[in-house]
Short mmCIF file of C-alpha atoms in Angstrom, two decimals:
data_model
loop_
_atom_site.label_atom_id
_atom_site.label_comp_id
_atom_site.label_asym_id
_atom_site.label_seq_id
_atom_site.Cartn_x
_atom_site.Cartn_y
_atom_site.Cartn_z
CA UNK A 1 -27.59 80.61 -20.23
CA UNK A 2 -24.72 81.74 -22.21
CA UNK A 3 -25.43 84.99 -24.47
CA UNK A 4 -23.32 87.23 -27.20
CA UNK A 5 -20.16 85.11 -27.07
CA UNK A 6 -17.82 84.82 -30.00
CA UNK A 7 -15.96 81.53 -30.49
CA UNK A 8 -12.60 82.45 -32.43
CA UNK A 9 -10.23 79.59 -33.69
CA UNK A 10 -7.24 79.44 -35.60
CA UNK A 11 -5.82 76.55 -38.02
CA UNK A 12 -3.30 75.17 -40.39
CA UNK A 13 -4.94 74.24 -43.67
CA UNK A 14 -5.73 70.98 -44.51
CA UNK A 15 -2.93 70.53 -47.46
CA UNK A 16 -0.48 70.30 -44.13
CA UNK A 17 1.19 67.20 -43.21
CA UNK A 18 -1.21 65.58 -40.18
CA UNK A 19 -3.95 67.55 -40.85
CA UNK A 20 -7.20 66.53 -42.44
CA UNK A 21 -10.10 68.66 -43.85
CA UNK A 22 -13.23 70.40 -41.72
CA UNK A 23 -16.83 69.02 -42.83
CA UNK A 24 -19.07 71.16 -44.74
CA UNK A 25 -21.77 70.34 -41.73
CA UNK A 26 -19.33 72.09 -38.93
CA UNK A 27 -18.28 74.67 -41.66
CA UNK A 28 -21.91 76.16 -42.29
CA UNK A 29 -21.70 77.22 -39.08
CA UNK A 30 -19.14 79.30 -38.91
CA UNK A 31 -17.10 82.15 -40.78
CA UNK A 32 -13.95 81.64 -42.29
CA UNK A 33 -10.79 84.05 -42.50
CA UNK A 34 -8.30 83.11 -44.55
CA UNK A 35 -4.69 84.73 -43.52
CA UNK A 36 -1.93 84.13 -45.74
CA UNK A 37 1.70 84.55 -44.50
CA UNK A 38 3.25 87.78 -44.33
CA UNK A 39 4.89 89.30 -47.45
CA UNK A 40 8.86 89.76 -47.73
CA UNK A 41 8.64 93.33 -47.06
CA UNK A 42 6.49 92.49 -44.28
CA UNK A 43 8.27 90.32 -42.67
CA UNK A 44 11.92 92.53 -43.09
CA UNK A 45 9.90 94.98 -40.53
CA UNK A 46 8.76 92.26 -38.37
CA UNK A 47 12.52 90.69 -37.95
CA UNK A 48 13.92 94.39 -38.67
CA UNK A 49 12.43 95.49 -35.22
CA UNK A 50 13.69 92.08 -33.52
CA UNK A 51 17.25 92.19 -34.61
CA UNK A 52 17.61 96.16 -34.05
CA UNK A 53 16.86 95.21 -30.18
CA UNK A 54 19.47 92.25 -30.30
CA UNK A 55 22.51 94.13 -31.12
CA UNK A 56 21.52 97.30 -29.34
CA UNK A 57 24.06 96.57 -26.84
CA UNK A 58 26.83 95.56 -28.85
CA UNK A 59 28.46 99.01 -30.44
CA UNK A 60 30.59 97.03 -33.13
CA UNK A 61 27.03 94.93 -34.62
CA UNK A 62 24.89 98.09 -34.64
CA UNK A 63 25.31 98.65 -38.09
CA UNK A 64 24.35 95.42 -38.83
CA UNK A 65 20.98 94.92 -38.05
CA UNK A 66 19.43 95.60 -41.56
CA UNK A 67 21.99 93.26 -43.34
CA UNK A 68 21.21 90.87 -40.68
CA UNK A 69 16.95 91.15 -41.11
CA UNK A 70 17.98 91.28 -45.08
CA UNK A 71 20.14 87.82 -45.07
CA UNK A 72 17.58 86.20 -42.81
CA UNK A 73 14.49 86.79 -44.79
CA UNK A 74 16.30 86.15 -47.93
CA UNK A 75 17.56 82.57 -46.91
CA UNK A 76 14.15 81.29 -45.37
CA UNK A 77 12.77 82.62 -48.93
CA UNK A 78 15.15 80.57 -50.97
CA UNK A 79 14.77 77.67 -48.54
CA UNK A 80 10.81 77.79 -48.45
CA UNK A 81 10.70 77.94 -52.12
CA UNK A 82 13.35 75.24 -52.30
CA UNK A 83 11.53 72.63 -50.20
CA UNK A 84 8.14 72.02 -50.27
CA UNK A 85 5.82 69.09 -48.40
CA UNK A 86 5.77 67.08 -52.28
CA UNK A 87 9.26 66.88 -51.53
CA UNK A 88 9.16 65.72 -48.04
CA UNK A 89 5.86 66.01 -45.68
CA UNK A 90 7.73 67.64 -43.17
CA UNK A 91 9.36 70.23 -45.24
CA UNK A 92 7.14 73.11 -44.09
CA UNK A 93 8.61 76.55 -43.36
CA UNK A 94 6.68 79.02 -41.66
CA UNK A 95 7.56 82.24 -39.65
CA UNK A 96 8.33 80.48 -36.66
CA UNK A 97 11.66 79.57 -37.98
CA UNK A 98 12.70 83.24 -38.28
CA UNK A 99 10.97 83.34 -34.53
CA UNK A 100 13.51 80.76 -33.26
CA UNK A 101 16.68 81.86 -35.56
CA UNK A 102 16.48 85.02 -33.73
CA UNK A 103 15.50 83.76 -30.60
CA UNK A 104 18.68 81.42 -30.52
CA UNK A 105 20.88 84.30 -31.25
CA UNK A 106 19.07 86.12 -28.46
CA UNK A 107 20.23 83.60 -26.09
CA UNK A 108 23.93 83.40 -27.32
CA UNK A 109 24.34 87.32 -27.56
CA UNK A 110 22.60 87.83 -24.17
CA UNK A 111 25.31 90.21 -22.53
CA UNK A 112 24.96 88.90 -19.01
CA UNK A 113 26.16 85.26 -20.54
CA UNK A 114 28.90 86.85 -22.39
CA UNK A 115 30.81 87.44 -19.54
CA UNK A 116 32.58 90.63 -20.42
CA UNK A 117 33.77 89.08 -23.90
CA UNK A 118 32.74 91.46 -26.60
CA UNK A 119 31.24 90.43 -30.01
CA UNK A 120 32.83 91.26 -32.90
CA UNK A 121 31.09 91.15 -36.91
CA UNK A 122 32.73 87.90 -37.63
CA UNK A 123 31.54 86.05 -33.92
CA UNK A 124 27.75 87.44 -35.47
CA UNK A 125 28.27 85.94 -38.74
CA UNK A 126 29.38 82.37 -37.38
CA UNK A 127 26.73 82.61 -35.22
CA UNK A 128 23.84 83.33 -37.42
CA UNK A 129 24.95 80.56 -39.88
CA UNK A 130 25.55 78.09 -36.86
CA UNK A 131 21.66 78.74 -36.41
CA UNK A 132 20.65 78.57 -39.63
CA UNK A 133 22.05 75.02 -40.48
CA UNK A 134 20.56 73.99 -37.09
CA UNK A 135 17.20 75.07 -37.93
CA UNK A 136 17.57 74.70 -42.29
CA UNK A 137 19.92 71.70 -42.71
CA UNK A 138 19.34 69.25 -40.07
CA UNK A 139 16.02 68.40 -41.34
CA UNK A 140 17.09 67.82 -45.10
CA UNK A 141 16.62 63.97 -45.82
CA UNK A 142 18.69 64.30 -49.05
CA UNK A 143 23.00 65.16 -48.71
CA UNK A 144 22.06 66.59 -52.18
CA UNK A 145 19.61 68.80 -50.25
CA UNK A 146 22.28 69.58 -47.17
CA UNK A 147 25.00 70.65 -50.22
CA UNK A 148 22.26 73.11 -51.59
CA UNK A 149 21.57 74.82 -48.42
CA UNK A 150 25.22 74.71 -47.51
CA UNK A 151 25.94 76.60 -50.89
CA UNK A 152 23.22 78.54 -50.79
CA UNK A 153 24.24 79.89 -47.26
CA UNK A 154 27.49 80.78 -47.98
CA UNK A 155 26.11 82.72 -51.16
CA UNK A 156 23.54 84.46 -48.71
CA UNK A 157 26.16 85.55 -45.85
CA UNK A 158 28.58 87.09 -49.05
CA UNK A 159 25.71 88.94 -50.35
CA UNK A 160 24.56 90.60 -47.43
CA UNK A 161 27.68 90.84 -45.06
CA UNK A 162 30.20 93.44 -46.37
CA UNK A 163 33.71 94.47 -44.77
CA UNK A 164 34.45 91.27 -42.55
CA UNK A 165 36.60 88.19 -43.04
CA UNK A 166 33.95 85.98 -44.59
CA UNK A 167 36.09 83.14 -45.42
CA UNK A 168 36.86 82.61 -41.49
CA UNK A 169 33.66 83.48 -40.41
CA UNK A 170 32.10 80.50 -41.97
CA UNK A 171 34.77 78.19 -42.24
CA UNK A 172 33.21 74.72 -41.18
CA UNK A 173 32.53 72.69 -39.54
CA UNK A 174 30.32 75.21 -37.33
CA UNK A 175 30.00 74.22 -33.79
CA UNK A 176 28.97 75.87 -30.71
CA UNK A 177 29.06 74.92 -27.62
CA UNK A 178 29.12 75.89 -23.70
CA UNK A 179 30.83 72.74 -22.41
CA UNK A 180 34.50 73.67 -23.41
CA UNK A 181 34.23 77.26 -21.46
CA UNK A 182 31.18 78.43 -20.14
CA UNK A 183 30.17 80.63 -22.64
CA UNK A 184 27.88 79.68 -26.09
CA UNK A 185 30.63 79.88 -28.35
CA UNK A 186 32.26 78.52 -31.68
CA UNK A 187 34.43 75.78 -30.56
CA UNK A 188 37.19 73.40 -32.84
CA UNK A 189 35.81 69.78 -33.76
CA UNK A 190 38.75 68.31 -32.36
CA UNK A 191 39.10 70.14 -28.56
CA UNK A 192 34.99 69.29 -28.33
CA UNK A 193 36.00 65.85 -29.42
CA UNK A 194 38.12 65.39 -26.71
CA UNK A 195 36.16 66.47 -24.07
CA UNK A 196 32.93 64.66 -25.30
CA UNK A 197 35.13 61.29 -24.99
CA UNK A 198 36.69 61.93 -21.22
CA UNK A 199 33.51 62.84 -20.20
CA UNK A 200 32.36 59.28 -21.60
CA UNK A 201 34.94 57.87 -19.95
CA UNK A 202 33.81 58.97 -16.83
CA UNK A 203 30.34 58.06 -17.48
CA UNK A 204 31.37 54.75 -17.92
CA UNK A 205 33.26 54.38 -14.88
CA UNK A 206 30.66 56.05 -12.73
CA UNK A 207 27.04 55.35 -14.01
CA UNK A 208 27.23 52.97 -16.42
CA UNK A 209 30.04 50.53 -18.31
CA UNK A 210 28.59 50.88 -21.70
CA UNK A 211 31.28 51.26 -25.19
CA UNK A 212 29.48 54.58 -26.52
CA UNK A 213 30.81 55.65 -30.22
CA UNK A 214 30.55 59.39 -30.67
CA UNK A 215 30.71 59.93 -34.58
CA UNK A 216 30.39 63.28 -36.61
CA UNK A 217 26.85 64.12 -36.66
CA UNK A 218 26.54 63.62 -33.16
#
């Protein structure tokens, strides 16, 4: 016999692509809560905290973690307002992409995987708009849509980002990558071209004799 227990459950509304409407028969049984998503100022003390704890150990980014919280929360604005599921179904924007943009960064800025290379403004910069065309752009259907955000991002990192080299720091294309040197870091198209193709080569001459084409988006 099972007394004086509380059943608590949590849900995306129904207006949500893949979701679908609870009946009025399980409803009656239950209390709802409805819990909208937190407010701008909100969520600049949410991110605020996070990115005050990610450059804490790098002296030259400490004064950058309110411009950093500021740009962040003012691009997934603009974006979420920008794109909405009538557009596309999966155009749905959410906290969790300001989780994983500063999670990413997280990762690259760890210290221990920096290996004694020290982060300047600029490095931050490319960084934080290599994430946010990772998690913003590469979902856009539209290259109407990928020119907006592209715009729209440079816009965001002069607004909020004073007293670097802006021009460099997001100069594109914007790749990172660990392969060229064992370290997360912004790499040239071309070098990362070359050694994506050897190491094809080698694929095909050890595991398998297949003509891969590596293009752009890739």
């Amino acid at each position: 016999r099972i007394e004086r227990v509380q059943i608590i459950g949590a849900c995306n509304p129904p207006t949500d692509a893949g979701r679908v409407p609870m009946t009025a028969r399980f409803l009656r049984h239950t209390m709802l809560l409805f819990v909208d998503f937190p407010a701008e100022a909100s969520l600049k003390q949410i991110y605020g905290t996070f990115n005050r704890a990610l450059v804490k150990k790098h002296p030259a980014l400490k004064s950058y973690a309110q411009p950093l919280t500021d740009a962040m929360v003012s691009f997934y604005l603009a974006s979420q307002t920008r794109f909405t599921p009538d557009i596309q179904p999966h155009y749905i924007y959410s906290p969790r992409e300001l989780s994983r943009w500063v999670r990413a960064m997280f990762e690259a800025m760890n210290v221990n995987k920096l290996k004694g290379h020290t982060l300047l403004p600029e490095d931050m910069v490319r960084l934080y708009a290599h994430e946010a065309l990772r998690l913003f752009q590469d979902r856009l259907v539209e290259k109407s849509e990928r020119d907006w955000t592209d715009k729209k991002l440079d816009e965001n990192v002069r607004a909020h980002f004073q007293g670097i080299s802006i021009d460099s720091a997001i100069r594109r294309p914007i790749l990172f990558s660990e392969w060229l040197s064992k370290r997360y870091e912004s790499v040239d198209q071309e070098e990362l071209r070359k050694h994506v193709l050897a190491r094809l080569n080698t694929f095909n001459e050890e595991e398998l004799d297949v003509k891969l084409v590596v293009f752009d988006e890739v």
